[in-house]
């Protein structure tokens, strides 16, 4: 039997945390609860979660700071939970490396569906296996994006990316010179009606550009008023 996927729940309200754990346990996930930000990194090492559900309003180290700390050494997907529903708060969370954002109070079915969607998209590399024709990867000069094992190699260096950034880069690079609107990208990559707005895409593009600089042969291009494309120039 396959090992259960593990979800770390970070919330200072233990009643809410235990309720979330109950929903997820019913779906056959293994859960662990911590009630403060300082406990997250030690729990990362001992529990090795596949997903973090991270409340923003935590005592001491808040969720934004926790997200920033986790992202310095881990690419595990993060879903932020918060009663703050302003676009600014959502965008800030995404800029810091979160993969999704759910407002409190939330519906239990929506929470489980979001967790499942993120976990489906994120499949970290396992033991080496023979590459087959089904492997999903794109290759350009100085850039390799592999969706099968969620890896990016840029100028000979492995680049650590949260799942959503890697999926966006792969999606665009798989259709060179094709322009996609922000709405199309949200629909293709999130797979449901996103609670934020199209600036979510802009945030992820900005983070990609910080890691993957323009190349003489290709670049991420903004089509003003429309969307984005992975532009490939003829040699």
Short mmCIF file of C-alpha atoms in Angstrom, two decimals:
data_model
loop_
_atom_site.label_atom_id
_atom_site.label_comp_id
_atom_site.label_asym_id
_atom_site.label_seq_id
_atom_site.Cartn_x
_atom_site.Cartn_y
_atom_site.Cartn_z
CA UNK A 1 0.00 0.00 0.00
CA UNK A 2 1.29 3.46 -0.87
CA UNK A 3 2.34 5.69 2.00
CA UNK A 4 -0.18 8.32 3.03
CA UNK A 5 0.55 11.87 1.98
CA UNK A 6 1.35 14.12 4.92
CA UNK A 7 -0.16 17.54 5.62
CA UNK A 8 1.21 19.92 8.24
CA UNK A 9 -1.49 22.16 9.75
CA UNK A 10 -0.24 25.42 11.28
CA UNK A 11 -2.89 27.32 13.24
CA UNK A 12 -2.88 28.85 16.72
CA UNK A 13 -6.60 28.02 17.12
CA UNK A 14 -6.42 24.36 18.07
CA UNK A 15 -10.17 23.86 17.54
CA UNK A 16 -9.87 24.95 13.91
CA UNK A 17 -6.68 22.93 13.44
CA UNK A 18 -8.30 19.76 14.82
CA UNK A 19 -11.36 20.29 12.61
CA UNK A 20 -9.13 20.60 9.53
CA UNK A 21 -7.23 17.48 10.61
CA UNK A 22 -10.54 15.62 10.91
CA UNK A 23 -11.57 16.56 7.35
CA UNK A 24 -8.20 15.48 5.96
CA UNK A 25 -7.93 12.28 7.98
CA UNK A 26 -11.28 11.19 6.52
CA UNK A 27 -9.66 11.60 3.09
CA UNK A 28 -6.80 9.30 4.18
CA UNK A 29 -4.15 11.99 4.68
CA UNK A 30 -1.74 11.86 7.62
CA UNK A 31 -1.77 15.14 9.55
CA UNK A 32 0.30 16.93 12.17
CA UNK A 33 -0.70 20.12 14.00
CA UNK A 34 1.59 22.88 15.26
CA UNK A 35 0.24 26.04 16.88
CA UNK A 36 3.01 28.58 16.29
CA UNK A 37 5.40 29.67 13.57
CA UNK A 38 8.57 28.73 15.42
CA UNK A 39 7.55 25.05 15.39
CA UNK A 40 7.21 24.82 11.60
CA UNK A 41 10.83 24.30 10.56
CA UNK A 42 11.49 21.60 13.18
CA UNK A 43 8.25 19.90 12.07
CA UNK A 44 9.45 20.07 8.46
CA UNK A 45 12.45 17.97 9.41
CA UNK A 46 10.68 15.45 11.66
CA UNK A 47 7.38 15.10 9.75
CA UNK A 48 8.47 15.81 6.13
CA UNK A 49 5.05 17.04 4.94
CA UNK A 50 3.85 16.95 1.33
CA UNK A 51 1.77 20.10 1.93
CA UNK A 52 1.54 22.89 4.52
CA UNK A 53 -1.75 24.57 5.49
CA UNK A 54 -0.50 27.82 7.00
CA UNK A 55 -2.54 30.33 8.97
CA UNK A 56 -1.33 33.92 8.62
CA UNK A 57 -2.25 35.27 12.07
CA UNK A 58 0.15 33.37 14.31
CA UNK A 59 1.74 34.45 17.60
CA UNK A 60 5.38 35.53 17.34
CA UNK A 61 6.41 34.59 13.81
CA UNK A 62 3.40 35.21 11.55
CA UNK A 63 2.47 33.14 8.50
CA UNK A 64 4.15 35.49 6.04
CA UNK A 65 7.47 35.17 7.86
CA UNK A 66 7.05 31.40 8.15
CA UNK A 67 6.40 31.16 4.41
CA UNK A 68 9.53 33.19 3.71
CA UNK A 69 11.62 30.96 6.00
CA UNK A 70 10.28 27.72 4.51
CA UNK A 71 10.96 28.93 0.97
CA UNK A 72 14.65 29.49 1.72
CA UNK A 73 15.20 25.72 1.89
CA UNK A 74 12.03 23.85 0.85
CA UNK A 75 9.78 23.76 -2.22
CA UNK A 76 6.92 21.96 -0.46
CA UNK A 77 3.59 23.52 -1.56
CA UNK A 78 1.91 25.95 0.85
CA UNK A 79 -1.76 26.93 1.09
CA UNK A 80 -2.31 30.01 3.24
CA UNK A 81 -5.41 30.26 5.43
CA UNK A 82 -6.60 33.64 6.63
CA UNK A 83 -9.59 35.74 7.63
CA UNK A 84 -7.91 38.56 5.70
CA UNK A 85 -9.68 38.73 2.35
CA UNK A 86 -8.06 41.80 0.82
CA UNK A 87 -6.33 41.39 -2.54
CA UNK A 88 -3.16 42.90 -1.01
CA UNK A 89 -2.97 40.09 1.55
CA UNK A 90 -3.47 37.41 -1.10
CA UNK A 91 -0.87 38.91 -3.43
CA UNK A 92 1.64 39.28 -0.59
CA UNK A 93 1.23 35.63 0.32
CA UNK A 94 1.72 34.57 -3.30
CA UNK A 95 4.76 36.81 -3.70
CA UNK A 96 6.36 35.16 -0.69
CA UNK A 97 5.94 31.72 -2.25
CA UNK A 98 2.48 30.40 -1.32
CA UNK A 99 0.75 28.25 -3.93
CA UNK A 100 -2.83 29.06 -2.96
CA UNK A 101 -4.84 31.17 -0.51
CA UNK A 102 -8.12 30.28 1.20
CA UNK A 103 -10.24 32.72 3.16
CA UNK A 104 -11.70 31.86 6.56
CA UNK A 105 -14.39 30.78 7.19
CA UNK A 106 -14.01 28.12 4.51
CA UNK A 107 -16.13 25.20 3.40
CA UNK A 108 -14.61 21.84 4.35
CA UNK A 109 -15.21 20.41 0.86
CA UNK A 110 -13.45 23.37 -0.75
CA UNK A 111 -10.46 23.03 1.58
CA UNK A 112 -10.09 19.32 0.79
CA UNK A 113 -10.52 19.98 -2.96
CA UNK A 114 -7.84 22.67 -2.90
CA UNK A 115 -5.45 20.42 -0.99
CA UNK A 116 -6.03 17.56 -3.42
CA UNK A 117 -5.52 19.86 -6.42
CA UNK A 118 -2.19 21.16 -5.11
CA UNK A 119 -0.96 17.67 -4.20
CA UNK A 120 -1.93 16.33 -7.64
CA UNK A 121 0.12 19.03 -9.32
CA UNK A 122 3.15 18.62 -7.10
CA UNK A 123 4.97 15.33 -7.53
CA UNK A 124 8.56 15.72 -6.31
CA UNK A 125 11.29 13.65 -7.84
CA UNK A 126 11.51 10.10 -6.52
CA UNK A 127 14.06 7.37 -7.22
CA UNK A 128 15.52 7.54 -10.70
CA UNK A 129 13.48 5.65 -13.28
CA UNK A 130 14.07 5.06 -16.96
CA UNK A 131 12.82 8.01 -18.96
CA UNK A 132 9.97 7.03 -21.24
CA UNK A 133 8.12 8.72 -24.06
CA UNK A 134 5.53 10.02 -21.59
CA UNK A 135 8.07 12.26 -19.82
CA UNK A 136 6.94 15.88 -19.90
CA UNK A 137 9.88 18.19 -20.46
CA UNK A 138 10.97 21.07 -22.68
CA UNK A 139 14.53 21.98 -23.62
CA UNK A 140 15.97 25.28 -24.78
CA UNK A 141 19.48 26.69 -24.79
CA UNK A 142 20.51 26.97 -21.10
CA UNK A 143 17.05 25.95 -19.91
CA UNK A 144 15.43 22.60 -19.15
CA UNK A 145 11.97 22.35 -17.55
CA UNK A 146 10.81 18.88 -16.53
CA UNK A 147 7.24 18.51 -15.31
CA UNK A 148 7.62 14.77 -14.72
CA UNK A 149 10.07 15.18 -11.84
CA UNK A 150 9.42 18.89 -11.15
CA UNK A 151 12.90 20.16 -11.91
CA UNK A 152 14.30 23.23 -13.64
CA UNK A 153 17.90 23.53 -14.79
CA UNK A 154 19.00 27.02 -15.84
CA UNK A 155 22.55 27.64 -17.08
CA UNK A 156 23.67 24.35 -15.54
CA UNK A 157 22.14 25.08 -12.14
CA UNK A 158 19.14 23.43 -10.51
CA UNK A 159 16.60 26.13 -9.71
CA UNK A 160 14.33 25.57 -6.72
CA UNK A 161 10.74 26.57 -7.58
CA UNK A 162 7.36 26.17 -5.91
CA UNK A 163 5.08 23.91 -7.98
CA UNK A 164 2.90 26.69 -9.40
CA UNK A 165 5.85 28.67 -10.78
CA UNK A 166 7.29 25.57 -12.43
CA UNK A 167 3.92 24.63 -13.94
CA UNK A 168 3.47 28.13 -15.34
CA UNK A 169 6.95 28.13 -16.87
CA UNK A 170 6.41 24.67 -18.37
CA UNK A 171 2.98 25.57 -19.75
CA UNK A 172 4.28 28.70 -21.50
CA UNK A 173 7.51 27.07 -22.71
CA UNK A 174 5.55 24.12 -24.11
CA UNK A 175 3.78 26.48 -26.52
CA UNK A 176 6.52 28.85 -27.71
CA UNK A 177 5.38 32.20 -29.16
CA UNK A 178 1.74 31.46 -28.26
CA UNK A 179 0.06 34.30 -26.36
CA UNK A 180 -2.10 33.29 -23.40
CA UNK A 181 -4.42 35.66 -21.55
CA UNK A 182 -4.26 35.78 -17.77
CA UNK A 183 -7.72 34.18 -17.62
CA UNK A 184 -6.57 31.29 -19.81
CA UNK A 185 -3.54 30.73 -17.59
CA UNK A 186 -5.65 30.75 -14.42
CA UNK A 187 -8.08 28.28 -15.96
CA UNK A 188 -5.37 25.94 -17.24
CA UNK A 189 -3.14 25.95 -14.16
CA UNK A 190 -5.55 26.33 -11.26
CA UNK A 191 -8.35 24.27 -12.77
CA UNK A 192 -11.13 26.02 -10.88
CA UNK A 193 -12.51 29.52 -10.39
CA UNK A 194 -9.76 31.27 -8.46
CA UNK A 195 -10.77 33.38 -5.48
CA UNK A 196 -8.29 36.15 -6.26
CA UNK A 197 -7.93 38.02 -9.51
CA UNK A 198 -5.73 37.92 -12.60
CA UNK A 199 -2.90 39.67 -10.73
CA UNK A 200 -2.12 36.23 -9.35
CA UNK A 201 -0.58 35.41 -12.74
CA UNK A 202 1.41 38.65 -12.73
CA UNK A 203 2.87 37.76 -9.32
CA UNK A 204 4.02 34.34 -10.53
CA UNK A 205 5.52 35.80 -13.72
CA UNK A 206 7.42 38.34 -11.61
CA UNK A 207 8.84 35.57 -9.43
CA UNK A 208 9.85 33.55 -12.51
CA UNK A 209 11.68 36.54 -13.98
CA UNK A 210 13.65 36.94 -10.77
CA UNK A 211 14.97 33.38 -11.21
CA UNK A 212 15.05 32.94 -15.01
CA UNK A 213 16.55 35.94 -16.78
CA UNK A 214 15.97 36.80 -20.47
CA UNK A 215 18.15 34.79 -22.83
CA UNK A 216 19.46 35.70 -26.27
CA UNK A 217 17.29 32.92 -27.73
CA UNK A 218 14.18 33.08 -25.54
CA UNK A 219 12.40 35.12 -22.87
CA UNK A 220 9.14 35.55 -20.97
CA UNK A 221 7.35 38.36 -22.77
CA UNK A 222 4.46 40.55 -21.61
CA UNK A 223 1.86 41.35 -24.26
CA UNK A 224 0.40 44.50 -22.79
CA UNK A 225 -3.35 44.40 -22.29
CA UNK A 226 -3.48 40.71 -23.25
CA UNK A 227 -1.22 38.35 -21.31
CA UNK A 228 2.10 36.51 -21.67
CA UNK A 229 4.08 34.28 -23.98
CA UNK A 230 7.36 32.36 -24.00
CA UNK A 231 9.07 34.08 -26.90
CA UNK A 232 11.60 32.06 -28.89
CA UNK A 233 13.81 33.89 -31.32
CA UNK A 234 15.14 32.32 -34.48
CA UNK A 235 18.87 31.73 -34.47
#
